[in-house]
Coordinates of C-alpha atoms and ligand atoms in Angstrom, one line a residue:
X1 CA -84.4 89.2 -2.2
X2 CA -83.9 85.4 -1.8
X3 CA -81.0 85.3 1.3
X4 CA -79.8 81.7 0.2
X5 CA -79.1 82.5 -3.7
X6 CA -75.7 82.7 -3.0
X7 CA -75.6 79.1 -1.7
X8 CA -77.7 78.1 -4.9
X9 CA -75.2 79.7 -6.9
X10 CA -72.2 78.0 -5.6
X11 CA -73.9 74.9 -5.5
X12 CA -74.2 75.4 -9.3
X13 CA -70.8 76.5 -9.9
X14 CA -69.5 73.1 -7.9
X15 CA -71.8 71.2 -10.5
X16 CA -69.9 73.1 -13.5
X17 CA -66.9 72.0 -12.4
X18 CA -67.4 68.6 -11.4
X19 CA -66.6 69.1 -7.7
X20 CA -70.1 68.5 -7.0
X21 CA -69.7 65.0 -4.1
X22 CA -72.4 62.9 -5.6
X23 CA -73.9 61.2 -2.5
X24 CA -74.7 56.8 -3.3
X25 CA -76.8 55.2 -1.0
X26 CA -76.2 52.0 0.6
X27 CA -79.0 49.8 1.5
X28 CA -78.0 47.0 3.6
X29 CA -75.0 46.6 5.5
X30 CA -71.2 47.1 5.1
X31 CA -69.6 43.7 3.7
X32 CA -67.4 42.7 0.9
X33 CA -70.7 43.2 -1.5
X34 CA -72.9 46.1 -0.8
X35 CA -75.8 47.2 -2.3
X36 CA -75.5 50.3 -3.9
X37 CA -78.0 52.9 -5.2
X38 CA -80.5 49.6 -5.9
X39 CA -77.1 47.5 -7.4
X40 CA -75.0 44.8 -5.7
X41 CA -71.3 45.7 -6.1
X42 CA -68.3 44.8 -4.5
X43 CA -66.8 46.9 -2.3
X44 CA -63.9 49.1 -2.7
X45 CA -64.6 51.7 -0.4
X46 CA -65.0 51.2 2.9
X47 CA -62.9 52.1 6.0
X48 CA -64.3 48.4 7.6
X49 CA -60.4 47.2 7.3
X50 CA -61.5 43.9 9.4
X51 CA -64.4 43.1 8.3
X52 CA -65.8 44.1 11.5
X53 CA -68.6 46.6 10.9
X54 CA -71.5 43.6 10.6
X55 CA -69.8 41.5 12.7
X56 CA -72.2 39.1 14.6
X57 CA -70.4 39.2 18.1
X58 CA -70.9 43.3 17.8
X59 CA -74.3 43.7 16.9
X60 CA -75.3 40.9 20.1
X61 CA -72.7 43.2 22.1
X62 CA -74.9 46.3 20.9
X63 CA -78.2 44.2 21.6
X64 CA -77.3 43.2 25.0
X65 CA -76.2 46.8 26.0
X66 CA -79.8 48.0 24.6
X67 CA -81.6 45.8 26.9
X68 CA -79.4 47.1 29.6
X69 CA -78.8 50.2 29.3
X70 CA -81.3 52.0 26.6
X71 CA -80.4 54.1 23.6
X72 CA -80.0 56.8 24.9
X73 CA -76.7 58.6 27.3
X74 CA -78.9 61.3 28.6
X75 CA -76.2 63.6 29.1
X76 CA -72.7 64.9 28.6
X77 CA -69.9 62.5 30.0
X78 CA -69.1 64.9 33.2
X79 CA -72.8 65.1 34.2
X80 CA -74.6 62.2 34.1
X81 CA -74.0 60.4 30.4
X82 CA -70.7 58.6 31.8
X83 CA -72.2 55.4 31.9
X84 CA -70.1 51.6 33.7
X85 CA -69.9 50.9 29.6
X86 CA -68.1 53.9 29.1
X87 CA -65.2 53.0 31.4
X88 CA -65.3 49.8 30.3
X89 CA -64.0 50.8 26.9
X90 CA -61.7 52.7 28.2
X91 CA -59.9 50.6 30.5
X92 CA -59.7 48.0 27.4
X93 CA -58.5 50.5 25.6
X94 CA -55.7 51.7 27.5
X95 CA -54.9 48.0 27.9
X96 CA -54.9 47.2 23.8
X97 CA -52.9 50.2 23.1
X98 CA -50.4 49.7 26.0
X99 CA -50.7 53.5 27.6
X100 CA -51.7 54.6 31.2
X101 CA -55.2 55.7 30.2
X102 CA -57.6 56.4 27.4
X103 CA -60.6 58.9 26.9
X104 CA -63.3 57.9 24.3
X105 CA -65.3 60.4 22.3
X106 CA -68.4 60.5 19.7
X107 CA -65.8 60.2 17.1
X108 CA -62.3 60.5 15.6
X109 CA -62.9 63.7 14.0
X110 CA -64.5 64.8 17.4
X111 CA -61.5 63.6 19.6
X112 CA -58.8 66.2 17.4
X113 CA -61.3 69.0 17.6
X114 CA -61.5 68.4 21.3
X115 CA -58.2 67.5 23.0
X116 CA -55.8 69.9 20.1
X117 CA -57.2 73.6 21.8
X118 CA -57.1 71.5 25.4
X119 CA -53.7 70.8 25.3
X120 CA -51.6 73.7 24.1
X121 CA -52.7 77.3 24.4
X122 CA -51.6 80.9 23.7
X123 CA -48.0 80.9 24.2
X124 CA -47.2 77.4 22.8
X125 CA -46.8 75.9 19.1
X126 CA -48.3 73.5 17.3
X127 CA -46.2 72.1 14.3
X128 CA -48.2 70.1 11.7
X129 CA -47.9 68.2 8.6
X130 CA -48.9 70.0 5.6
X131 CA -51.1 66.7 4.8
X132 CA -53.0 66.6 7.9
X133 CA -56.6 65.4 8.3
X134 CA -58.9 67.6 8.4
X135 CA -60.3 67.0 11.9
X136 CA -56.5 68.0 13.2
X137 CA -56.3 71.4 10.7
X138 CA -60.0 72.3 12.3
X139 CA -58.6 71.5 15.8
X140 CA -55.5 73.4 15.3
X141 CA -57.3 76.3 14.0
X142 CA -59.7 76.0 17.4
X143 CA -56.4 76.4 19.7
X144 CA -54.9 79.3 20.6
X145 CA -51.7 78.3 20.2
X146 CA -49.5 79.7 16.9
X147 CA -49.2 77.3 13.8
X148 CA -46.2 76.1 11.7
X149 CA -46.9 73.8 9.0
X150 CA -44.0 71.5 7.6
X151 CA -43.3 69.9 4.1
X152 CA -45.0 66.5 4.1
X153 CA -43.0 64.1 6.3
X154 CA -40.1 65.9 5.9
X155 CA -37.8 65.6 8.7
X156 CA -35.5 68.9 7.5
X157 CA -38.0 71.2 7.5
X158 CA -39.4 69.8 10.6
X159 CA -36.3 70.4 12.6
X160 CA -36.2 73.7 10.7
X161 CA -40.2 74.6 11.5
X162 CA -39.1 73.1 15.4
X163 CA -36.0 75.7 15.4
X164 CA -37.6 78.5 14.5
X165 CA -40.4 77.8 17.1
X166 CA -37.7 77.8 20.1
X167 CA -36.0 80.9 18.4
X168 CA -39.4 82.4 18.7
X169 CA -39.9 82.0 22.3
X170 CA -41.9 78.9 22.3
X171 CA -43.5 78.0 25.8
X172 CA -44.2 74.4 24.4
X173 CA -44.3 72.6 21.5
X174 CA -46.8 69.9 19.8
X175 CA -45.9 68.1 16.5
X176 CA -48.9 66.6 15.8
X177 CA -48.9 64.0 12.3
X178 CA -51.4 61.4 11.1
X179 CA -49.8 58.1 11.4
X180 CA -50.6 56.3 8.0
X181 CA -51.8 59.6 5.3
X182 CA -55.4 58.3 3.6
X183 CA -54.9 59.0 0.2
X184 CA -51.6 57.4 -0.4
X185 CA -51.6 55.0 2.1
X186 CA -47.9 56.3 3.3
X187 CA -47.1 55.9 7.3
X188 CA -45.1 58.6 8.6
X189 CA -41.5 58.2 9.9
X190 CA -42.7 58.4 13.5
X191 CA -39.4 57.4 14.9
X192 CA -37.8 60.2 13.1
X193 CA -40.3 62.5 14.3
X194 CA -40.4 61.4 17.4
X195 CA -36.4 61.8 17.6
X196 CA -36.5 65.3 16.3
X197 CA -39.3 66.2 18.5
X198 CA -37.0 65.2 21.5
X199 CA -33.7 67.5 20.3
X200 CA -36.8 70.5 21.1
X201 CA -38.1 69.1 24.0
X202 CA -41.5 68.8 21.8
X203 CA -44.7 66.4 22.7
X204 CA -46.0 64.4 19.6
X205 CA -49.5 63.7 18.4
X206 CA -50.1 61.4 16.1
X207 CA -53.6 60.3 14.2
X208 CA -53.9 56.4 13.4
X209 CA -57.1 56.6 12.2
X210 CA -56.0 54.6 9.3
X211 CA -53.2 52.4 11.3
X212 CA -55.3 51.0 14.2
X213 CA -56.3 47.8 13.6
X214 CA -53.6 47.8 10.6
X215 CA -50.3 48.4 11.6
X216 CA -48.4 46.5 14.7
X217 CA -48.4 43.9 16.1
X218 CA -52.4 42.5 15.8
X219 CA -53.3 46.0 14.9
X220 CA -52.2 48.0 18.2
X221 CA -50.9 50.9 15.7
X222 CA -48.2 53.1 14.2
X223 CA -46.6 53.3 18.3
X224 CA -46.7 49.7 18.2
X225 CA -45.4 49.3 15.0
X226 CA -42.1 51.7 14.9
X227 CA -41.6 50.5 18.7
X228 CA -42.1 53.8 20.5
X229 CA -44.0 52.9 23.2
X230 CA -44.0 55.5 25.7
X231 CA -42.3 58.3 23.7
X232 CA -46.0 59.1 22.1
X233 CA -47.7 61.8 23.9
X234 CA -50.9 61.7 22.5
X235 CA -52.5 59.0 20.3
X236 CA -55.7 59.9 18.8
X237 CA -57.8 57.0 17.4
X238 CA -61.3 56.6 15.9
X239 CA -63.7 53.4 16.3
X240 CA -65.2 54.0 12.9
X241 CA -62.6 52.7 10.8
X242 CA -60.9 49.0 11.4
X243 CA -62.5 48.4 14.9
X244 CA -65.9 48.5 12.6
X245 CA -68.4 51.0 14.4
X246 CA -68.1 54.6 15.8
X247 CA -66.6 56.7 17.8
X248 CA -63.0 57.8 18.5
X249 CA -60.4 58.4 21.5
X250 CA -57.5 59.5 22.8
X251 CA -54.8 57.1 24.6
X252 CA -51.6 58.5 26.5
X253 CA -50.4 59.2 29.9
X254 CA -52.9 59.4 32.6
X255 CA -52.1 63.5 32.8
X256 CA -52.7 63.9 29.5
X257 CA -56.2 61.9 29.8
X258 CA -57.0 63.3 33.4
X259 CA -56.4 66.9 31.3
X260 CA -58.8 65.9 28.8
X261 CA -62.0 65.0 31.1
X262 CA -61.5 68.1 32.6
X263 CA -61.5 70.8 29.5
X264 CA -62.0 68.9 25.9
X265 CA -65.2 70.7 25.2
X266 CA -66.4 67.5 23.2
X267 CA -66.3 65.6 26.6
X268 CA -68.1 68.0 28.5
X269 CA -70.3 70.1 26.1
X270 CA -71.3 67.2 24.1
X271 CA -73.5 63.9 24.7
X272 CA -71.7 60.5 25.4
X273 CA -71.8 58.3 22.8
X274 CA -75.1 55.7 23.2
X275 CA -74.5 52.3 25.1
X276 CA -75.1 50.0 22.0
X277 CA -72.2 52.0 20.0
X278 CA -69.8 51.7 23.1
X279 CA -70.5 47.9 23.5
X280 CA -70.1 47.2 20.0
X281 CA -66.7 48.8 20.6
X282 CA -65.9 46.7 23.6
X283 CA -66.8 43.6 22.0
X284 CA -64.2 44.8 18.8
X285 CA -61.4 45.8 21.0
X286 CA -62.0 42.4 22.6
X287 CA -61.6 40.4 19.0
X288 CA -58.6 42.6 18.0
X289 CA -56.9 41.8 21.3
X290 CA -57.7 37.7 21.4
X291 CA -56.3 37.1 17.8
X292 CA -54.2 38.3 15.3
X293 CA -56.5 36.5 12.6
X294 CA -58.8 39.2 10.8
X295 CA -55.1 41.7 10.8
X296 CA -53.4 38.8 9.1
X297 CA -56.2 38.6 6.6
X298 CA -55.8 42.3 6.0
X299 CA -52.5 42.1 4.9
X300 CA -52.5 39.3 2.9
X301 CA -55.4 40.7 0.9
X302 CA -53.6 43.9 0.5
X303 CA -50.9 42.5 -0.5
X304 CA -52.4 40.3 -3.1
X305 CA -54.4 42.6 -4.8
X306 CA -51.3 45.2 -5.4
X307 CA -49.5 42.9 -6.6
X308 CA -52.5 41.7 -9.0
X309 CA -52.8 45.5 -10.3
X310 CA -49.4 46.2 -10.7
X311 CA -48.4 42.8 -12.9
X312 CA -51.6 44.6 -15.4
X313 CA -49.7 47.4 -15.9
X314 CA -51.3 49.6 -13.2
X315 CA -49.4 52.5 -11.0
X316 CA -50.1 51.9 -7.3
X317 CA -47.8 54.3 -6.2
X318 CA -46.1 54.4 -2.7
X319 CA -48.4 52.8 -0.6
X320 CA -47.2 51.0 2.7
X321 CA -50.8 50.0 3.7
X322 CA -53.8 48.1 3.0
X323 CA -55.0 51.6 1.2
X324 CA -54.3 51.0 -2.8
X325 CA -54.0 54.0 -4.5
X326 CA -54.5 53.2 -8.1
X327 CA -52.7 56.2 -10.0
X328 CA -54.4 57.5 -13.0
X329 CA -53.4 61.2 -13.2
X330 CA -56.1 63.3 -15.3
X331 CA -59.3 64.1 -13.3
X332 CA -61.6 62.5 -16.5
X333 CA -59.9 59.8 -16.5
X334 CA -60.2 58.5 -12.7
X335 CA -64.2 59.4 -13.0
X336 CA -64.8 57.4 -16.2
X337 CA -63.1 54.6 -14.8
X338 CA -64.9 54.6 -11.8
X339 CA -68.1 55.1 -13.4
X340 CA -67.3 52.2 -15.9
X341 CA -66.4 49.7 -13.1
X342 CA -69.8 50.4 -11.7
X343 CA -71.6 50.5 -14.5
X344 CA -70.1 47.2 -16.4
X345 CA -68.1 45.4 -13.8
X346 CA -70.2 45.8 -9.9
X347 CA -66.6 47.1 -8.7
X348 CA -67.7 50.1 -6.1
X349 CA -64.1 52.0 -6.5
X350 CA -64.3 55.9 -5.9
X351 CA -62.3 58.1 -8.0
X352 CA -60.7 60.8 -6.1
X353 CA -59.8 64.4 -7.6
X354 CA -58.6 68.0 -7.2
X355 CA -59.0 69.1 -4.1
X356 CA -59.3 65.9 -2.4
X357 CA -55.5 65.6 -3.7
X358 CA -53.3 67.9 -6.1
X359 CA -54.4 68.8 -9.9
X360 CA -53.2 66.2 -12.2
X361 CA -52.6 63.4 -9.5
X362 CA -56.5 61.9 -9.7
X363 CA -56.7 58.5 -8.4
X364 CA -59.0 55.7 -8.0
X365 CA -58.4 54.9 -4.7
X366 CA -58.8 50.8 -3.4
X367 CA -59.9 50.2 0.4
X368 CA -58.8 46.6 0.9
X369 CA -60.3 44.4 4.0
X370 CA -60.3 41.7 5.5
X371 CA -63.8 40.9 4.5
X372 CA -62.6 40.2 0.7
X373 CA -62.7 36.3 -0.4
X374 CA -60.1 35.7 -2.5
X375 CA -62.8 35.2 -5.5
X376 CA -63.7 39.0 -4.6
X377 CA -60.1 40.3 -4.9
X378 CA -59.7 38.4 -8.1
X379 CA -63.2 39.8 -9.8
X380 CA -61.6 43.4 -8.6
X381 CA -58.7 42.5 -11.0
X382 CA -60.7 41.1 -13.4
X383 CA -62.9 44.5 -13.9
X384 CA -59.8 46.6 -13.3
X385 CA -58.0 44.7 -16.6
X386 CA -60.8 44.7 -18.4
X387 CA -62.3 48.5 -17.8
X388 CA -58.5 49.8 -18.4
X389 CA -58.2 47.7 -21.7
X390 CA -61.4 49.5 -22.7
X391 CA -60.0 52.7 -22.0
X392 CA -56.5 52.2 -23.0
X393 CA -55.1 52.6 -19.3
X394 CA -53.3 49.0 -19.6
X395 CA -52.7 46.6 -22.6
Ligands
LIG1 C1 -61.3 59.2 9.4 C2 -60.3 60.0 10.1 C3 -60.7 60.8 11.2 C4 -62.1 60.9 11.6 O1 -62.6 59.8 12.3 P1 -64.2 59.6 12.6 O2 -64.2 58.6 13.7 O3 -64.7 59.1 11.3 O4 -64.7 60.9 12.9 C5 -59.7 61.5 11.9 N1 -58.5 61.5 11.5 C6 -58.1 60.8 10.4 C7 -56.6 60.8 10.0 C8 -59.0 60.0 9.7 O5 -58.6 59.3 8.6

């Protein structure tokens, strides 16, 4: 009897139903044009809001710390991987974000599963947006603390979910949110949270993997952004997205950080991240804290390019952010338009379907960045008009 038939069998029944993720492979790095399974297309896809992920002044940062440090950590931070780079990045980032101290991890996803089941326990309550990421619902499933999940960015329910937790007996209380949500490009009304986190004497967590480097002033986030500066217990933020490389952190009050060295398992059951990653992320930090230039660039691309798609007749829903939702509806749809960009127009634009997001709200889903010429942004329009005239999407 073949043990793994089962997995064989599910694999199949993924394929059947055309959930199967179908994996490209880039060769060559990120950039506005990236070379995709053996084709050159421009690139809709990426995370790399600033451009930053083949950035010359990282990769010398990176080369430097390899001559100086080697490749490899040789431990977990609290025995002998905490290396001076390691600090370094974190006293820069404490100083970007404006906050008492920061605490870097191997990555974003890495940094909810660790410091969520650190900071609250059996006892307390965590209260999460039903639209989470899915690095916080995996870090609130590793805590011991209870779980109430409210109606997306819905301060009634919210106060109602909050409540019902202090009814209940609730030692303490963390609302925990993702500052701008990934596949609408929405930013959450942190201020309101924040104000009816206070009414309950609640901490607040927020997630700005997809706000750092995008939202406030020269990219220091969602805090930044709605003003809040300390009224944010816990900031969680990744290095993989707009700051171009790996990695991820949490900034906050130097008890909450002094907390985290001491029992996020990540930080002390896992290796530190390796000295060229960490310098790369120095020398990014650095550029986002000098100028305001690449964030600028950002937003006027964004902007730009939504405005393109919607004078052709497309839906780009609610977006607030660089992220462009292009709102198509049927699941066949979003894939044959994806698959016809990259086939006819060398426009890399994923489609994205059930369960990714709900049944019948399949989207193709634009990452704009910084790295886009204006001649790039307007071939993306030109394929989107012309691949949706084909398919009757627009006239
Ligand atoms: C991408 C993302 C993460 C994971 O960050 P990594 O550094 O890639 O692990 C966590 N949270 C949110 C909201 C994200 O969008």
């Amino acid at each position: 009897m073949d043990k793994v038939e089962y997995l064989r069998e599910q694999l199949t029944g993924l394929e059947k139903a055309g959930l199967r993720n179908q994996i490209r492979h880039i060769d060559g790095p990120q950039g506005a044009w990236i070379n995709v399974d053996g084709r050159r297309v421009l690139n809709f896809c990426s995370n790399n809001y600033l451009g930053l992920a083949d950035d010359e002044r990282l990769i010398a940062a990176a080369k430097a710390a390899l001559d100086r440090y080697g490749i490899g950590p040789g431990a977990v931070r609290t025995i002998a991987g905490t290396m001076t780079i390691h600090d370094e990045l974190e006293r820069r980032l404490a100083a970007f974000k404006g906050v008492e101290a920061a605490i870097s991890f191997q990555a974003g996803f890495v940094a909810n599963a660790g410091a969520i089941p650190a900071l609250v326990d059996a006892g307390d309550v965590i209260v999460t947006d039903e639209l989470n990421h899915a690095s916080i619902i995996d870090g609130v499933r590793l805590a011991r603390a209870a779980r109430k999940i409210y109606k997306h960015a819905d301060m009634s329910d919210l106060d109602a979910q909050l409540a019902t937790a202090r009814a209940e007996g609730a030692r303490r209380i963390l609302v925990i949110t993702d500052g701008v949500f990934s596949m609408d490009g929405d930013v959450a009304p942190l201020d309101a949270i924040v104000d009816t986190a206070d009414r309950y004497a609640a901490m607040v967590m927020v997630d700005d993997a997809h706000g750092e480097g995008v939202l406030g002033r020269g990219g220091r986030g969602i805090v930044d952004h709605f003003g809040l500066s300390g009224r944010v217990e816990v900031e969680v933020g990744t290095m993989s997205k707009a700051f171009g490389v790996v990695g991820g952190y949490v900034a906050g009050p130097q008890p909450v950080v002094d907390w985290l060295r001491q029992r996020a398992r990540p930080f002390l059951f896992s290796s530190a991240a390796t000295p060229p990653d960490v310098a790369a992320c120095i020398a990014s930090v650095d550029i986002l804290s000098e100028s305001t230039e690449l964030v600028d660039r950002l937003w006027m691309n964004a902007r730009r390019f939504r405005e393109g798609m919607q004078s052709l007749g497309f839906d780009t829903g609610f977006t607030q952010t660089p992220i462009t939702p292009v709102m198509l509806g049927d699941e066949k749809v979003a894939r044959e338009l994806s698959q016809r960009l990259f086939d006819i127009h060398q426009v890399f634009a994923q489609a994205i379907a059930y369960p990714t997001v709900p049944m019948g709200k399949a989207r193709i889903r634009v990452m704009i960045s910084a790295a886009h010429e204006r001649g790039d942004l307007d071939h993306g329009l030109e394929a989107f008009a012309a691949a949706g005239r084909e398919m009757g999407i627009v006239e």
